[in-house]
Short mmCIF file of C-alpha atoms in Angstrom, two decimals:
data_model
loop_
_atom_site.label_atom_id
_atom_site.label_comp_id
_atom_site.label_asym_id
_atom_site.label_seq_id
_atom_site.Cartn_x
_atom_site.Cartn_y
_atom_site.Cartn_z
CA UNK A 98 194.91 127.14 101.76
CA UNK A 99 192.73 124.06 102.11
CA UNK A 100 190.98 123.36 105.41
CA UNK A 101 190.17 119.80 106.46
CA UNK A 102 186.61 119.71 107.89
CA UNK A 103 186.13 115.95 107.72
CA UNK A 104 186.67 115.68 111.40
CA UNK A 105 183.60 117.94 111.83
CA UNK A 106 181.29 116.32 109.20
CA UNK A 107 181.85 112.73 110.20
CA UNK A 108 180.27 113.14 113.67
CA UNK A 109 177.28 114.95 112.16
CA UNK A 110 176.65 112.15 109.67
CA UNK A 111 177.30 109.55 112.36
CA UNK A 112 174.57 110.89 114.68
CA UNK A 113 172.08 112.49 112.20
CA UNK A 114 171.30 109.35 110.21
CA UNK A 115 170.13 107.33 113.26
CA UNK A 116 168.04 110.30 114.37
CA UNK A 117 166.28 110.43 110.97
CA UNK A 118 165.63 106.70 111.07
CA UNK A 119 164.30 107.01 114.61
CA UNK A 120 161.94 109.80 113.59
CA UNK A 121 160.64 107.73 110.65
CA UNK A 122 159.98 104.77 112.94
CA UNK A 123 158.14 106.97 115.44
CA UNK A 124 155.96 108.47 112.67
CA UNK A 125 155.02 105.03 111.36
CA UNK A 126 154.11 103.89 114.86
CA UNK A 127 151.92 106.97 115.32
CA UNK A 128 150.19 106.39 111.99
CA UNK A 129 149.57 102.74 112.89
CA UNK A 130 148.17 103.69 116.28
CA UNK A 131 145.95 106.35 114.75
CA UNK A 132 144.62 103.81 112.29
CA UNK A 133 143.93 101.38 115.11
CA UNK A 134 141.96 103.87 117.18
CA UNK A 135 140.60 106.13 114.43
CA UNK A 136 139.58 103.73 111.67
CA UNK A 137 136.37 104.11 109.69
CA UNK A 138 133.89 102.12 107.57
CA UNK A 139 132.71 103.56 104.27
CA UNK A 140 129.10 103.11 103.14
CA UNK A 141 128.30 103.92 99.51
CA UNK A 142 124.55 103.36 99.19
CA UNK A 143 123.35 105.81 101.83
CA UNK A 144 119.92 107.36 101.28
CA UNK A 145 118.60 110.75 102.38
CA UNK A 146 115.30 110.38 104.23
CA UNK A 147 113.17 112.05 106.92
CA UNK A 148 109.65 112.40 108.34
CA UNK A 149 107.25 112.84 105.40
CA UNK A 150 103.54 113.13 104.68
CA UNK A 151 102.44 111.85 101.30
CA UNK A 152 100.21 113.84 98.97
CA UNK A 153 98.02 111.40 97.04
CA UNK A 154 95.51 111.81 94.22
CA UNK A 155 91.86 110.96 94.85
CA UNK A 156 91.02 109.85 91.29
CA UNK A 157 92.61 108.78 88.03
CA UNK A 158 93.74 111.71 85.94
CA UNK A 159 96.61 113.74 84.51
CA UNK A 160 99.03 115.98 86.40
CA UNK A 161 98.45 119.30 84.68
CA UNK A 162 100.66 121.58 86.77
CA UNK A 163 102.89 121.62 89.85
CA UNK A 164 102.25 124.80 91.81
CA UNK A 165 105.31 124.61 94.11
CA UNK A 166 109.05 124.22 93.62
CA UNK A 167 111.05 121.23 94.80
CA UNK A 168 112.30 121.99 98.34
CA UNK A 169 109.88 124.89 98.85
CA UNK A 170 108.40 125.62 102.28
CA UNK A 171 104.61 125.32 102.33
CA UNK A 172 101.79 125.91 104.80
CA UNK A 173 98.79 123.71 105.53
CA UNK A 174 96.03 124.25 102.96
CA UNK A 175 98.35 125.66 100.31
CA UNK A 176 97.62 124.42 96.73
CA UNK A 177 100.36 122.07 95.54
CA UNK A 178 99.24 120.69 92.17
CA UNK A 179 96.44 120.70 89.61
CA UNK A 180 94.90 117.39 88.49
CA UNK A 181 92.58 116.84 85.51
CA UNK A 182 90.37 113.76 86.16
CA UNK A 183 89.89 111.15 83.43
CA UNK A 184 86.15 111.68 82.84
CA UNK A 185 85.20 111.58 79.14
CA UNK A 186 82.13 112.96 77.39
CA UNK A 187 81.09 109.38 76.64
CA UNK A 188 80.97 108.71 80.38
CA UNK A 189 78.75 111.77 80.83
CA UNK A 190 76.41 110.68 77.99
CA UNK A 191 76.03 107.16 79.44
CA UNK A 192 75.16 108.57 82.85
CA UNK A 193 72.66 110.97 81.30
CA UNK A 194 70.97 108.05 79.53
CA UNK A 195 70.75 106.18 82.85
CA UNK A 196 69.12 109.23 84.46
CA UNK A 197 66.57 109.48 81.64
CA UNK A 198 65.65 105.80 81.98
CA UNK A 199 65.33 106.06 85.76
CA UNK A 200 63.13 109.16 85.39
CA UNK A 201 60.84 107.38 82.92
CA UNK A 202 60.48 104.35 85.19
CA UNK A 203 59.68 106.56 88.19
CA UNK A 204 57.05 108.51 86.21
CA UNK A 205 55.46 105.24 85.04
CA UNK A 206 55.32 103.96 88.61
CA UNK A 207 53.57 107.11 89.81
CA UNK A 208 51.10 106.95 86.91
CA UNK A 209 50.30 103.28 87.49
CA UNK A 210 49.69 103.84 91.18
CA UNK A 211 46.74 106.10 90.23
CA UNK A 212 45.13 103.63 87.80
CA UNK A 213 42.66 100.78 88.29
CA UNK A 214 41.50 98.00 85.97
CA UNK A 215 38.36 95.83 85.79
CA UNK A 216 38.20 92.08 86.16
CA UNK A 217 35.31 89.65 85.65
CA UNK A 218 35.02 87.26 88.57
CA UNK A 219 33.02 84.02 88.59
CA UNK A 220 31.78 83.17 92.05
CA UNK A 221 30.42 79.65 92.74
CA UNK A 222 27.03 79.50 94.46
CA UNK A 223 27.10 75.91 95.63
CA UNK A 224 28.88 76.74 98.78
CA UNK A 225 30.26 79.80 100.39
CA UNK A 226 34.05 80.03 100.04
CA UNK A 227 36.21 80.19 103.06
CA UNK A 228 37.30 83.70 103.97
CA UNK A 229 40.94 82.77 103.81
CA UNK A 230 40.60 81.29 100.31
CA UNK A 231 38.79 84.37 99.03
CA UNK A 232 41.44 86.67 100.55
CA UNK A 233 44.20 84.62 98.95
CA UNK A 234 42.47 84.85 95.58
CA UNK A 235 42.00 88.63 95.83
CA UNK A 236 45.68 89.15 96.76
CA UNK A 237 46.85 86.96 93.88
CA UNK A 238 44.56 88.84 91.51
CA UNK A 239 45.94 92.22 92.59
CA UNK A 240 49.53 90.96 92.30
CA UNK A 241 48.86 89.60 88.80
CA UNK A 242 47.43 92.95 87.71
CA UNK A 243 50.44 94.78 89.12
CA UNK A 244 52.94 92.45 87.42
CA UNK A 245 51.07 92.75 84.09
CA UNK A 246 51.43 96.52 84.07
CA UNK A 247 55.08 96.34 85.20
CA UNK A 248 55.75 93.80 82.46
CA UNK A 249 54.17 96.14 79.89
CA UNK A 250 56.67 98.90 80.77
CA UNK A 251 59.62 96.54 80.94
CA UNK A 252 60.11 96.77 84.71
CA UNK A 253 59.83 92.99 85.28
CA UNK A 254 60.59 89.92 83.20
CA UNK A 255 58.04 87.71 81.44
CA UNK A 256 58.75 84.81 83.77
CA UNK A 257 57.94 86.99 86.81
CA UNK A 258 54.61 87.98 85.24
CA UNK A 259 53.77 84.36 84.36
CA UNK A 260 54.44 83.29 87.94
CA UNK A 261 51.94 85.88 89.17
CA UNK A 262 49.34 84.67 86.62
CA UNK A 263 49.87 81.08 87.71
CA UNK A 264 49.32 82.09 91.32
CA UNK A 265 45.91 83.50 90.33
CA UNK A 266 44.87 80.25 88.68
CA UNK A 267 46.05 78.28 91.69
CA UNK A 268 44.07 80.48 94.09
CA UNK A 269 41.04 80.27 91.81
CA UNK A 270 41.19 76.47 91.81
CA UNK A 271 41.21 76.42 95.60
CA UNK A 272 38.29 78.86 95.69
CA UNK A 273 36.16 76.92 93.15
CA UNK A 274 37.08 73.22 93.28
CA UNK A 275 35.37 70.83 90.83
CA UNK A 276 32.53 68.65 92.18
CA UNK A 277 31.60 65.06 91.40
CA UNK A 278 27.87 65.93 91.19
CA UNK A 279 28.44 68.36 88.32
CA UNK A 280 29.41 71.95 87.87
CA UNK A 281 27.73 74.16 90.44
CA UNK A 282 25.96 77.26 89.27
CA UNK A 283 27.87 80.52 89.53
CA UNK A 284 27.33 84.22 89.20
CA UNK A 285 29.68 86.63 87.47
CA UNK A 286 30.53 90.18 88.45
CA UNK A 287 32.86 92.92 87.27
CA UNK A 288 35.06 94.50 89.96
CA UNK A 289 37.65 97.26 89.97
CA UNK A 290 41.16 96.01 90.68
CA UNK A 291 43.87 98.43 91.87
CA UNK A 292 47.18 98.52 89.94
CA UNK A 293 49.13 96.91 92.79
CA UNK A 294 51.95 99.50 92.67
CA UNK A 295 52.79 100.29 96.28
CA UNK A 296 54.50 103.24 97.90
CA UNK A 297 57.50 100.99 98.44
CA UNK A 298 57.75 100.42 94.68
CA UNK A 299 57.59 104.17 94.05
CA UNK A 300 60.21 104.87 96.70
CA UNK A 301 62.57 102.29 95.17
CA UNK A 302 62.22 103.91 91.76
CA UNK A 303 62.81 107.36 93.29
CA UNK A 304 65.95 106.18 95.10
CA UNK A 305 67.37 104.78 91.86
CA UNK A 306 66.58 108.07 90.11
CA UNK A 307 68.33 110.12 92.80
CA UNK A 308 71.38 107.86 92.74
CA UNK A 309 71.81 108.16 88.98
CA UNK A 310 71.36 111.95 89.18
CA UNK A 311 74.03 112.17 91.89
CA UNK A 312 76.45 110.07 89.84
CA UNK A 313 75.90 112.36 86.86
CA UNK A 314 76.45 115.50 88.94
CA UNK A 315 79.70 114.11 90.43
CA UNK A 316 80.99 113.17 86.99
CA UNK A 317 80.16 116.62 85.61
CA UNK A 318 82.01 118.24 88.50
CA UNK A 319 85.01 115.96 87.99
CA UNK A 320 85.48 117.14 84.44
CA UNK A 321 86.93 120.34 85.90
CA UNK A 322 90.54 120.60 87.06
CA UNK A 323 90.95 119.99 90.79
CA UNK A 324 93.76 120.97 93.15
CA UNK A 325 95.70 119.04 95.78
CA UNK A 326 96.51 120.87 99.01
CA UNK A 327 99.22 120.61 101.65
CA UNK A 328 98.01 118.68 104.69
CA UNK A 329 100.54 120.30 107.05
CA UNK A 330 103.30 122.89 107.28
CA UNK A 331 106.66 121.71 106.02
CA UNK A 332 108.99 121.43 103.05
CA UNK A 333 107.68 119.86 99.85
CA UNK A 334 109.76 117.48 97.72
CA UNK A 335 109.08 116.01 94.29
CA UNK A 336 108.73 112.25 93.94
CA UNK A 337 109.64 111.94 90.27
CA UNK A 338 106.12 112.50 88.89
CA UNK A 339 106.20 115.08 86.09
CA UNK A 340 103.63 117.41 84.58
CA UNK A 341 101.66 115.55 81.92
CA UNK A 342 102.05 112.15 83.60
CA UNK A 343 98.99 109.90 83.94
CA UNK A 344 98.02 109.27 87.55
CA UNK A 345 96.14 106.51 89.34
CA UNK A 346 93.83 107.07 92.30
CA UNK A 347 95.87 106.94 95.52
CA UNK A 348 99.21 107.64 93.81
CA UNK A 349 101.69 109.76 95.79
CA UNK A 350 103.01 112.74 93.82
CA UNK A 351 104.64 114.91 96.53
CA UNK A 352 106.29 114.40 99.94
CA UNK A 353 106.06 116.98 102.72
CA UNK A 354 108.81 116.92 105.36
CA UNK A 355 107.12 118.03 108.57
CA UNK A 356 110.23 118.19 110.79
CA UNK A 357 113.07 120.72 110.65
CA UNK A 358 115.70 118.12 109.82
CA UNK A 359 116.40 115.16 107.60
CA UNK A 360 118.87 112.34 108.04
CA UNK A 361 120.82 109.68 106.20
CA UNK A 362 120.18 105.96 106.45
CA UNK A 363 122.85 103.35 105.76
CA UNK A 364 122.39 99.58 105.74
CA UNK A 365 125.11 97.63 107.58
CA UNK A 366 125.61 93.86 107.91
CA UNK A 367 126.13 92.53 111.42
CA UNK A 368 129.95 92.29 111.14
CA UNK A 369 130.05 96.04 110.45
CA UNK A 370 127.20 97.09 112.74
CA UNK A 371 128.92 95.64 115.83
CA UNK A 372 131.85 98.02 115.24
CA UNK A 373 129.67 101.13 115.09
CA UNK A 374 128.71 103.23 118.10
CA UNK A 375 125.96 105.79 118.58
CA UNK A 376 127.53 109.25 118.73
CA UNK A 377 130.28 108.32 116.24
CA UNK A 378 131.36 110.98 113.74
CA UNK A 379 130.31 110.46 110.10
CA UNK A 380 131.82 112.28 107.14
CA UNK A 381 129.09 112.39 104.50
CA UNK A 382 129.33 113.35 100.85
CA UNK A 383 125.97 114.22 99.32
CA UNK A 384 125.04 116.41 96.37
CA UNK A 385 128.73 117.26 95.90
CA UNK A 386 129.12 118.60 99.44
CA UNK A 387 131.07 117.23 102.40
CA UNK A 388 128.95 117.38 105.57
CA UNK A 389 129.75 116.26 109.08
CA UNK A 390 127.08 114.16 110.73
CA UNK A 391 126.55 112.01 113.82
CA UNK A 392 125.33 108.45 114.21
CA UNK A 393 122.18 108.83 116.34
CA UNK A 394 120.70 105.34 116.20
CA UNK A 395 121.55 101.80 115.13
CA UNK A 396 118.34 99.83 114.54
CA UNK A 397 118.20 96.05 114.68
CA UNK A 398 117.02 94.35 111.48
CA UNK A 399 113.39 93.35 111.04
CA UNK A 400 112.49 89.68 110.98
CA UNK A 401 112.67 89.54 107.17
CA UNK A 402 115.92 91.55 106.87
CA UNK A 403 119.59 90.87 107.55
CA UNK A 404 121.05 94.37 107.67
CA UNK A 405 121.01 96.90 110.49
CA UNK A 406 119.80 100.46 109.82
CA UNK A 407 122.25 103.23 110.75
CA UNK A 408 120.68 106.69 111.13
CA UNK A 409 123.03 109.65 110.65
CA UNK A 410 121.84 113.06 111.79
CA UNK A 411 122.56 116.11 109.62
CA UNK A 412 122.42 119.61 111.19
CA UNK A 413 119.53 121.67 109.85
CA UNK A 414 121.89 124.48 108.73
CA UNK A 415 123.53 122.01 106.33
CA UNK A 416 120.31 120.91 104.62
CA UNK A 417 120.35 123.45 101.80
CA UNK A 418 120.28 121.63 98.47
CA UNK A 419 119.77 118.20 100.06
CA UNK A 420 116.56 116.40 99.12
CA UNK A 421 114.92 113.09 100.01
CA UNK A 422 116.00 109.98 98.11
CA UNK A 423 119.38 111.42 97.20
CA UNK A 424 122.23 108.89 97.40
CA UNK A 425 125.24 109.72 99.58
CA UNK A 426 128.54 108.25 100.79
CA UNK A 427 129.33 108.10 104.49
CA UNK A 428 132.59 107.36 106.33
CA UNK A 429 131.80 106.42 109.91
CA UNK A 430 134.57 106.35 112.51
CA UNK A 431 135.03 103.17 114.50
CA UNK A 432 137.16 102.35 117.55
CA UNK A 433 139.14 99.11 117.93
#
């Protein structure tokens, strides 16, 4: 026997359909409201950074070996890398030649300071020379003798020696001027003239010798491999320099993070920055991991920049595998 249930189904359909529509409308309103009050801005070029000390080379050379792993904890004074300076044997030979030349010049100076030479002097008898003229002549004579011996060993130029000789002739002319009544009678004598090399000259030669010796010693020491050391406790990170790379003096090869945390930095134009708030939640994707962070600071742009800097803090227990200069994506919640 057939039973007619239409009178039961019709009311159900009549009231259920409006209820379903009502529920759908309510859900859409909730989603819209959530979007209004829980929207976010996505930043794609977010960089991992932190507080770092740079480890720089002191001389040109080659990175022979890295002694620590990327992300390894280090202590102050710990060796980080081995550097081989770019000092060639030719450089050593040139410095050795300079030392030999400086040694020879110093020895010649010392030897000359102990020598004297003789000089024949004509002294006019017509009148007694003034004391000042005679003193000037004797000084010029000693200087000429000194310059002659320095010229002979190559320590001064020919023009410098000729100037000293001309000074002697000039002083001699003042001492023995010509007379209109004829040439006055004169007597000649042979006197000993000191070399003219002073203690100051010897000291100058000695200083040059010591300087060239020191340069040679430094170069010889720099042919050996040297090590770079950690300047503080922290975590060391590679900068992209590889073993075998040529280095320039002052080049940074390692960064040391001295704090127990790192952070992300995003650049935001003004129209985005005004929507962000310190303390806002940030969902960050870095190195394949999703990490929750917090906006801790929004920094105004410098005078030559247009973008604001947004600093996102990452908890220290989430740092494993995250290194400086990695690129991340960050979704930062905003309120409308």
